């Protein structure tokens, strides 16, 4: 690991600006935005919306010093805090890398979280590494994987982490599926769960910067990527959104900016004063596309908005631009929505009220500054729901 990422900075901060790799030249990746490829017939199998009932949530315990350096204990503290809160609302299974890590996770998370050591993991980003579960409406459950490759090998390109640092996460999707006792298949495209949103009713949305990227799907056309995603998710329409290439490790995952609330309804976070202009511009561009979009059922989307925080009083000024100040990166549970609070009293309260009204369920806000700041990801990034059959 490079020396600059030890101590105060982690081995991988997924949202960090990357000046040394040409971020100054990065721009909004905007192409034609509405996809039109339709499979011959929509399969009965589909990935349900995240608001649908869950059997449980999967998480992964970070234990790699190679990845996290001296920040490891702080990230573990936030993961444990989140896991205990999710466990208040539905069962949680935490995967830990061996017996020692499992013991550590049990001590941190307590008895309400089920910790297993039989599924090796590299890191905590199970939204990106884990399987996508599908239902068929008749009691069936299966799954597929998106061939996680460490965000287009950006973990190595940006931070000098060895390729092997994420070897366990490259295959963890199939292992989780096997533990859950469900069939598993690999998609023919490469990507991450945080890079795509689905309404469970036929419509997907994703940024071009993630999926139409030579670091993930070289040689594949937009039509080919789209057709595979529609088929796997059991959907019939894709809404392609503008993204940002090269400003963070994820190449602009959608789950920090726009989310489905339910079929026909999306929410977009317009950037607050602490976000760099490139993210402010991208959020507005995403909003504008969605405001003109219709879904697979022909409904014009209802686009709700919230605003990001204008200040991060707990974060030093020099670190605020890199901080993932996204309320949108929430995780939905059976009984509540769990998101972050950032210390901007007015904006925190406004976001909580808006999200609670949209979902018609309680919202819990946690201080997860280490995860959102040093990790560059949030509650959604480190959870994966398994739906009820």
PDB file of N, CA and C in Angstrom, residues 247-325:
ATOM      1  N   UNK A 247     -13.558  10.368 -11.328  1.00  0.00           N
ATOM      2  CA  UNK A 247     -13.501  11.216 -10.135  1.00  0.00           C
ATOM      3  C   UNK A 247     -13.667  10.429  -8.853  1.00  0.00           C
ATOM      4  N   UNK A 248     -14.073   9.195  -8.948  1.00  0.00           N
ATOM      5  CA  UNK A 248     -14.083   8.317  -7.794  1.00  0.00           C
ATOM      6  C   UNK A 248     -13.856   6.893  -8.266  1.00  0.00           C
ATOM      7  N   UNK A 249     -13.609   6.007  -7.319  1.00  0.00           N
ATOM      8  CA  UNK A 249     -13.276   4.641  -7.665  1.00  0.00           C
ATOM      9  C   UNK A 249     -14.422   3.947  -8.386  1.00  0.00           C
ATOM     10  N   UNK A 250     -15.663   4.340  -8.070  1.00  0.00           N
ATOM     11  CA  UNK A 250     -16.818   3.668  -8.661  1.00  0.00           C
ATOM     12  C   UNK A 250     -17.162   4.169 -10.057  1.00  0.00           C
ATOM     13  N   UNK A 251     -16.564   5.254 -10.501  1.00  0.00           N
ATOM     14  CA  UNK A 251     -16.946   5.901 -11.762  1.00  0.00           C
ATOM     15  C   UNK A 251     -18.408   6.354 -11.736  1.00  0.00           C
ATOM     16  N   UNK A 252     -18.844   6.828 -10.578  1.00  0.00           N
ATOM     17  CA  UNK A 252     -20.143   7.466 -10.498  1.00  0.00           C
ATOM     18  C   UNK A 252     -21.322   6.546 -10.277  1.00  0.00           C
ATOM     19  N   UNK A 253     -21.266   5.720  -9.250  1.00  0.00           N
ATOM     20  CA  UNK A 253     -22.413   4.869  -8.917  1.00  0.00           C
ATOM     21  C   UNK A 253     -23.679   5.702  -8.724  1.00  0.00           C
ATOM     22  N   UNK A 254     -24.791   5.164  -9.210  1.00  0.00           N
ATOM     23  CA  UNK A 254     -26.056   5.873  -9.146  1.00  0.00           C
ATOM     24  C   UNK A 254     -26.601   5.964  -7.728  1.00  0.00           C
ATOM     25  N   UNK A 255     -26.228   5.036  -6.841  1.00  0.00           N
ATOM     26  CA  UNK A 255     -26.887   4.964  -5.533  1.00  0.00           C
ATOM     27  C   UNK A 255     -26.469   6.052  -4.565  1.00  0.00           C
ATOM     28  N   UNK A 256     -25.602   6.955  -4.979  1.00  0.00           N
ATOM     29  CA  UNK A 256     -25.303   8.122  -4.167  1.00  0.00           C
ATOM     30  C   UNK A 256     -26.093   9.346  -4.577  1.00  0.00           C
ATOM     31  N   UNK A 257     -26.823   9.234  -5.700  1.00  0.00           N
ATOM     32  CA  UNK A 257     -27.494  10.416  -6.259  1.00  0.00           C
ATOM     33  C   UNK A 257     -28.979  10.206  -6.489  1.00  0.00           C
ATOM     34  N   UNK A 258     -29.382   9.059  -7.020  1.00  0.00           N
ATOM     35  CA  UNK A 258     -30.785   8.829  -7.358  1.00  0.00           C
ATOM     36  C   UNK A 258     -31.186   7.411  -6.978  1.00  0.00           C
ATOM     37  N   UNK A 259     -32.386   7.269  -6.403  1.00  0.00           N
ATOM     38  CA  UNK A 259     -32.881   5.968  -5.952  1.00  0.00           C
ATOM     39  C   UNK A 259     -34.359   5.820  -6.290  1.00  0.00           C
ATOM     40  N   UNK A 260     -34.771   4.600  -6.542  1.00  0.00           N
ATOM     41  CA  UNK A 260     -36.193   4.309  -6.625  1.00  0.00           C
ATOM     42  C   UNK A 260     -36.787   4.265  -5.224  1.00  0.00           C
ATOM     43  N   UNK A 261     -37.938   4.889  -5.046  1.00  0.00           N
ATOM     44  CA  UNK A 261     -38.724   4.743  -3.835  1.00  0.00           C
ATOM     45  C   UNK A 261     -39.695   3.576  -4.014  1.00  0.00           C
ATOM     46  N   UNK A 262     -40.363   3.573  -5.147  1.00  0.00           N
ATOM     47  CA  UNK A 262     -41.277   2.517  -5.553  1.00  0.00           C
ATOM     48  C   UNK A 262     -41.498   2.690  -7.044  1.00  0.00           C
ATOM     49  N   UNK A 263     -42.174   1.761  -7.708  1.00  0.00           N
ATOM     50  CA  UNK A 263     -42.411   1.938  -9.143  1.00  0.00           C
ATOM     51  C   UNK A 263     -43.079   3.273  -9.447  1.00  0.00           C
ATOM     52  N   UNK A 264     -42.483   3.996 -10.375  1.00  0.00           N
ATOM     53  CA  UNK A 264     -43.005   5.289 -10.783  1.00  0.00           C
ATOM     54  C   UNK A 264     -42.505   6.469  -9.988  1.00  0.00           C
ATOM     55  N   UNK A 265     -41.762   6.227  -8.903  1.00  0.00           N
ATOM     56  CA  UNK A 265     -41.307   7.310  -8.028  1.00  0.00           C
ATOM     57  C   UNK A 265     -39.810   7.176  -7.767  1.00  0.00           C
ATOM     58  N   UNK A 266     -39.060   8.229  -8.038  1.00  0.00           N
ATOM     59  CA  UNK A 266     -37.629   8.266  -7.751  1.00  0.00           C
ATOM     60  C   UNK A 266     -37.326   9.483  -6.887  1.00  0.00           C
ATOM     61  N   UNK A 267     -36.196   9.431  -6.204  1.00  0.00           N
ATOM     62  CA  UNK A 267     -35.728  10.577  -5.432  1.00  0.00           C
ATOM     63  C   UNK A 267     -34.311  10.901  -5.876  1.00  0.00           C
ATOM     64  N   UNK A 268     -34.021  12.188  -6.018  1.00  0.00           N
ATOM     65  CA  UNK A 268     -32.701  12.660  -6.429  1.00  0.00           C
ATOM     66  C   UNK A 268     -32.191  13.634  -5.380  1.00  0.00           C
ATOM     67  N   UNK A 269     -30.939  13.486  -5.001  1.00  0.00           N
ATOM     68  CA  UNK A 269     -30.318  14.456  -4.104  1.00  0.00           C
ATOM     69  C   UNK A 269     -29.545  15.474  -4.922  1.00  0.00           C
ATOM     70  N   UNK A 270     -29.973  16.711  -4.831  1.00  0.00           N
ATOM     71  CA  UNK A 270     -29.216  17.808  -5.413  1.00  0.00           C
ATOM     72  C   UNK A 270     -28.109  18.181  -4.448  1.00  0.00           C
ATOM     73  N   UNK A 271     -26.936  18.383  -4.971  1.00  0.00           N
ATOM     74  CA  UNK A 271     -25.748  18.521  -4.129  1.00  0.00           C
ATOM     75  C   UNK A 271     -25.816  19.769  -3.260  1.00  0.00           C
ATOM     76  N   UNK A 272     -25.342  19.639  -2.018  1.00  0.00           N
ATOM     77  CA  UNK A 272     -25.210  20.783  -1.131  1.00  0.00           C
ATOM     78  C   UNK A 272     -23.912  21.522  -1.394  1.00  0.00           C
ATOM     79  N   UNK A 273     -23.656  22.516  -0.574  1.00  0.00           N
ATOM     80  CA  UNK A 273     -22.528  23.425  -0.810  1.00  0.00           C
ATOM     81  C   UNK A 273     -21.170  22.752  -0.648  1.00  0.00           C
ATOM     82  N   UNK A 274     -21.111  21.605   0.039  1.00  0.00           N
ATOM     83  CA  UNK A 274     -19.804  20.987   0.280  1.00  0.00           C
ATOM     84  C   UNK A 274     -19.321  20.127  -0.879  1.00  0.00           C
ATOM     85  N   UNK A 275     -20.176  19.828  -1.848  1.00  0.00           N
ATOM     86  CA  UNK A 275     -19.780  18.944  -2.935  1.00  0.00           C
ATOM     87  C   UNK A 275     -19.090  19.709  -4.052  1.00  0.00           C
ATOM     88  N   UNK A 276     -18.051  19.143  -4.659  1.00  0.00           N
ATOM     89  CA  UNK A 276     -17.395  19.792  -5.797  1.00  0.00           C
ATOM     90  C   UNK A 276     -18.372  19.975  -6.960  1.00  0.00           C
ATOM     91  N   UNK A 277     -18.088  20.944  -7.808  1.00  0.00           N
ATOM     92  CA  UNK A 277     -19.014  21.304  -8.891  1.00  0.00           C
ATOM     93  C   UNK A 277     -19.337  20.142  -9.812  1.00  0.00           C
ATOM     94  N   UNK A 278     -18.375  19.240 -10.050  1.00  0.00           N
ATOM     95  CA  UNK A 278     -18.625  18.146 -10.982  1.00  0.00           C
ATOM     96  C   UNK A 278     -19.788  17.284 -10.501  1.00  0.00           C
ATOM     97  N   UNK A 279     -19.919  17.083  -9.183  1.00  0.00           N
ATOM     98  CA  UNK A 279     -21.024  16.291  -8.637  1.00  0.00           C
ATOM     99  C   UNK A 279     -22.313  17.100  -8.615  1.00  0.00           C
ATOM    100  N   UNK A 280     -22.209  18.390  -8.362  1.00  0.00           N
ATOM    101  CA  UNK A 280     -23.392  19.254  -8.406  1.00  0.00           C
ATOM    102  C   UNK A 280     -24.001  19.242  -9.799  1.00  0.00           C
ATOM    103  N   UNK A 281     -23.164  19.408 -10.804  1.00  0.00           N
ATOM    104  CA  UNK A 281     -23.634  19.417 -12.191  1.00  0.00           C
ATOM    105  C   UNK A 281     -24.220  18.063 -12.579  1.00  0.00           C
ATOM    106  N   UNK A 282     -23.578  16.986 -12.127  1.00  0.00           N
ATOM    107  CA  UNK A 282     -24.064  15.658 -12.473  1.00  0.00           C
ATOM    108  C   UNK A 282     -25.419  15.378 -11.844  1.00  0.00           C
ATOM    109  N   UNK A 283     -25.608  15.769 -10.594  1.00  0.00           N
ATOM    110  CA  UNK A 283     -26.894  15.555  -9.933  1.00  0.00           C
ATOM    111  C   UNK A 283     -28.014  16.283 -10.665  1.00  0.00           C
ATOM    112  N   UNK A 284     -27.750  17.502 -11.111  1.00  0.00           N
ATOM    113  CA  UNK A 284     -28.771  18.247 -11.840  1.00  0.00           C
ATOM    114  C   UNK A 284     -29.059  17.595 -13.185  1.00  0.00           C
ATOM    115  N   UNK A 285     -28.023  17.096 -13.845  1.00  0.00           N
ATOM    116  CA  UNK A 285     -28.216  16.442 -15.132  1.00  0.00           C
ATOM    117  C   UNK A 285     -29.038  15.168 -14.976  1.00  0.00           C
ATOM    118  N   UNK A 286     -28.771  14.405 -13.934  1.00  0.00           N
ATOM    119  CA  UNK A 286     -29.552  13.201 -13.669  1.00  0.00           C
ATOM    120  C   UNK A 286     -31.008  13.566 -13.389  1.00  0.00           C
ATOM    121  N   UNK A 287     -31.206  14.584 -12.584  1.00  0.00           N
ATOM    122  CA  UNK A 287     -32.571  15.042 -12.297  1.00  0.00           C
ATOM    123  C   UNK A 287     -33.309  15.393 -13.575  1.00  0.00           C
ATOM    124  N   UNK A 288     -32.649  16.113 -14.453  1.00  0.00           N
ATOM    125  CA  UNK A 288     -33.313  16.591 -15.667  1.00  0.00           C
ATOM    126  C   UNK A 288     -33.698  15.437 -16.583  1.00  0.00           C
ATOM    127  N   UNK A 289     -32.846  14.424 -16.686  1.00  0.00           N
ATOM    128  CA  UNK A 289     -33.183  13.261 -17.502  1.00  0.00           C
ATOM    129  C   UNK A 289     -34.388  12.535 -16.916  1.00  0.00           C
ATOM    130  N   UNK A 290     -34.364  12.302 -15.612  1.00  0.00           N
ATOM    131  CA  UNK A 290     -35.457  11.577 -14.975  1.00  0.00           C
ATOM    132  C   UNK A 290     -36.775  12.342 -15.047  1.00  0.00           C
ATOM    133  N   UNK A 291     -36.709  13.653 -14.994  1.00  0.00           N
ATOM    134  CA  UNK A 291     -37.931  14.457 -15.060  1.00  0.00           C
ATOM    135  C   UNK A 291     -38.642  14.316 -16.398  1.00  0.00           C
ATOM    136  N   UNK A 292     -37.903  13.921 -17.441  1.00  0.00           N
ATOM    137  CA  UNK A 292     -38.486  13.745 -18.777  1.00  0.00           C
ATOM    138  C   UNK A 292     -38.718  12.284 -19.130  1.00  0.00           C
ATOM    139  N   UNK A 293     -38.435  11.379 -18.189  1.00  0.00           N
ATOM    140  CA  UNK A 293     -38.448   9.951 -18.511  1.00  0.00           C
ATOM    141  C   UNK A 293     -39.787   9.298 -18.174  1.00  0.00           C
ATOM    142  N   UNK A 294     -40.079   8.245 -18.888  1.00  0.00           N
ATOM    143  CA  UNK A 294     -41.188   7.351 -18.555  1.00  0.00           C
ATOM    144  C   UNK A 294     -40.614   5.976 -18.263  1.00  0.00           C
ATOM    145  N   UNK A 295     -41.384   5.169 -17.522  1.00  0.00           N
ATOM    146  CA  UNK A 295     -40.880   3.851 -17.160  1.00  0.00           C
ATOM    147  C   UNK A 295     -41.456   2.773 -18.062  1.00  0.00           C
ATOM    148  N   UNK A 296     -41.205   1.534 -17.709  1.00  0.00           N
ATOM    149  CA  UNK A 296     -41.617   0.404 -18.553  1.00  0.00           C
ATOM    150  C   UNK A 296     -43.123   0.301 -18.706  1.00  0.00           C
ATOM    151  N   UNK A 297     -43.845   0.853 -17.759  1.00  0.00           N
ATOM    152  CA  UNK A 297     -45.305   0.819 -17.818  1.00  0.00           C
ATOM    153  C   UNK A 297     -45.891   2.077 -18.442  1.00  0.00           C
ATOM    154  N   UNK A 298     -45.033   2.946 -18.957  1.00  0.00           N
ATOM    155  CA  UNK A 298     -45.494   4.169 -19.607  1.00  0.00           C
ATOM    156  C   UNK A 298     -45.773   5.317 -18.667  1.00  0.00           C
ATOM    157  N   UNK A 299     -45.479   5.139 -17.390  1.00  0.00           N
ATOM    158  CA  UNK A 299     -45.704   6.205 -16.412  1.00  0.00           C
ATOM    159  C   UNK A 299     -44.608   7.253 -16.500  1.00  0.00           C
ATOM    160  N   UNK A 300     -44.989   8.522 -16.488  1.00  0.00           N
ATOM    161  CA  UNK A 300     -43.979   9.568 -16.340  1.00  0.00           C
ATOM    162  C   UNK A 300     -43.512   9.540 -14.891  1.00  0.00           C
ATOM    163  N   UNK A 301     -42.221   9.529 -14.690  1.00  0.00           N
ATOM    164  CA  UNK A 301     -41.688   9.400 -13.351  1.00  0.00           C
ATOM    165  C   UNK A 301     -42.011  10.606 -12.481  1.00  0.00           C
ATOM    166  N   UNK A 302     -42.396  10.334 -11.248  1.00  0.00           N
ATOM    167  CA  UNK A 302     -42.491  11.382 -10.246  1.00  0.00           C
ATOM    168  C   UNK A 302     -41.112  11.521  -9.617  1.00  0.00           C
ATOM    169  N   UNK A 303     -40.520  12.696  -9.723  1.00  0.00           N
ATOM    170  CA  UNK A 303     -39.157  12.912  -9.249  1.00  0.00           C
ATOM    171  C   UNK A 303     -39.187  13.777  -7.996  1.00  0.00           C
ATOM    172  N   UNK A 304     -38.888  13.170  -6.861  1.00  0.00           N
ATOM    173  CA  UNK A 304     -38.776  13.882  -5.599  1.00  0.00           C
ATOM    174  C   UNK A 304     -37.339  14.353  -5.429  1.00  0.00           C
ATOM    175  N   UNK A 305     -37.125  15.429  -4.706  1.00  0.00           N
ATOM    176  CA  UNK A 305     -35.765  15.926  -4.496  1.00  0.00           C
ATOM    177  C   UNK A 305     -35.522  16.229  -3.019  1.00  0.00           C
ATOM    178  N   UNK A 306     -34.288  16.048  -2.628  1.00  0.00           N
ATOM    179  CA  UNK A 306     -33.785  16.552  -1.363  1.00  0.00           C
ATOM    180  C   UNK A 306     -32.470  17.243  -1.666  1.00  0.00           C
ATOM    181  N   UNK A 307     -31.946  17.969  -0.690  1.00  0.00           N
ATOM    182  CA  UNK A 307     -30.663  18.649  -0.860  1.00  0.00           C
ATOM    183  C   UNK A 307     -29.642  18.077   0.095  1.00  0.00           C
ATOM    184  N   UNK A 308     -28.413  17.985  -0.385  1.00  0.00           N
ATOM    185  CA  UNK A 308     -27.328  17.539   0.466  1.00  0.00           C
ATOM    186  C   UNK A 308     -26.957  18.586   1.487  1.00  0.00           C
ATOM    187  N   UNK A 309     -26.136  18.224   2.478  1.00  0.00           N
ATOM    188  CA  UNK A 309     -25.744  19.181   3.514  1.00  0.00           C
ATOM    189  C   UNK A 309     -24.890  20.312   2.950  1.00  0.00           C
ATOM    190  N   UNK A 310     -25.015  21.452   3.587  1.00  0.00           N
ATOM    191  CA  UNK A 310     -24.201  22.607   3.205  1.00  0.00           C
ATOM    192  C   UNK A 310     -22.932  22.705   4.030  1.00  0.00           C
ATOM    193  N   UNK A 311     -22.884  21.958   5.115  1.00  0.00           N
ATOM    194  CA  UNK A 311     -21.706  21.982   5.974  1.00  0.00           C
ATOM    195  C   UNK A 311     -21.513  20.615   6.601  1.00  0.00           C
ATOM    196  N   UNK A 312     -20.282  20.297   6.898  1.00  0.00           N
ATOM    197  CA  UNK A 312     -19.930  19.050   7.570  1.00  0.00           C
ATOM    198  C   UNK A 312     -19.116  19.419   8.809  1.00  0.00           C
ATOM    199  N   UNK A 313     -19.798  19.817   9.872  1.00  0.00           N
ATOM    200  CA  UNK A 313     -19.088  20.395  11.018  1.00  0.00           C
ATOM    201  C   UNK A 313     -18.126  19.439  11.713  1.00  0.00           C
ATOM    202  N   UNK A 314     -18.319  18.139  11.558  1.00  0.00           N
ATOM    203  CA  UNK A 314     -17.426  17.183  12.220  1.00  0.00           C
ATOM    204  C   UNK A 314     -16.210  16.837  11.367  1.00  0.00           C
ATOM    205  N   UNK A 315     -16.189  17.300  10.125  1.00  0.00           N
ATOM    206  CA  UNK A 315     -15.134  16.944   9.178  1.00  0.00           C
ATOM    207  C   UNK A 315     -14.215  18.137   8.951  1.00  0.00           C
ATOM    208  N   UNK A 316     -12.927  17.895   8.966  1.00  0.00           N
ATOM    209  CA  UNK A 316     -11.979  18.994   8.758  1.00  0.00           C
ATOM    210  C   UNK A 316     -12.134  19.547   7.342  1.00  0.00           C
ATOM    211  N   UNK A 317     -11.923  20.863   7.160  1.00  0.00           N
ATOM    212  CA  UNK A 317     -12.153  21.477   5.853  1.00  0.00           C
ATOM    213  C   UNK A 317     -11.437  20.787   4.704  1.00  0.00           C
ATOM    214  N   UNK A 318     -10.239  20.316   4.922  1.00  0.00           N
ATOM    215  CA  UNK A 318      -9.477  19.704   3.851  1.00  0.00           C
ATOM    216  C   UNK A 318     -10.025  18.373   3.370  1.00  0.00           C
ATOM    217  N   UNK A 319     -10.917  17.764   4.125  1.00  0.00           N
ATOM    218  CA  UNK A 319     -11.461  16.454   3.766  1.00  0.00           C
ATOM    219  C   UNK A 319     -12.905  16.513   3.279  1.00  0.00           C
ATOM    220  N   UNK A 320     -13.511  17.687   3.301  1.00  0.00           N
ATOM    221  CA  UNK A 320     -14.940  17.773   2.995  1.00  0.00           C
ATOM    222  C   UNK A 320     -15.252  17.483   1.532  1.00  0.00           C
ATOM    223  N   UNK A 321     -14.385  17.882   0.620  1.00  0.00           N
ATOM    224  CA  UNK A 321     -14.669  17.677  -0.806  1.00  0.00           C
ATOM    225  C   UNK A 321     -14.718  16.193  -1.171  1.00  0.00           C
ATOM    226  N   UNK A 322     -13.983  15.359  -0.424  1.00  0.00           N
ATOM    227  CA  UNK A 322     -13.925  13.929  -0.717  1.00  0.00           C
ATOM    228  C   UNK A 322     -14.991  13.124   0.025  1.00  0.00           C
ATOM    229  N   UNK A 323     -15.741  13.765   0.880  1.00  0.00           N
ATOM    230  CA  UNK A 323     -16.699  13.089   1.746  1.00  0.00           C
ATOM    231  C   UNK A 323     -17.973  12.772   0.980  1.00  0.00           C
ATOM    232  N   UNK A 324     -18.483  11.529   1.115  1.00  0.00           N
ATOM    233  CA  UNK A 324     -19.728  11.151   0.462  1.00  0.00           C
ATOM    234  C   UNK A 324     -20.907  11.673   1.288  1.00  0.00           C
ATOM    235  N   UNK A 325     -21.271  12.910   1.075  1.00  0.00           N
ATOM    236  CA  UNK A 325     -22.342  13.543   1.860  1.00  0.00           C
ATOM    237  C   UNK A 325     -23.695  13.246   1.224  1.00  0.00           C
TER     238      UNK A 325
END
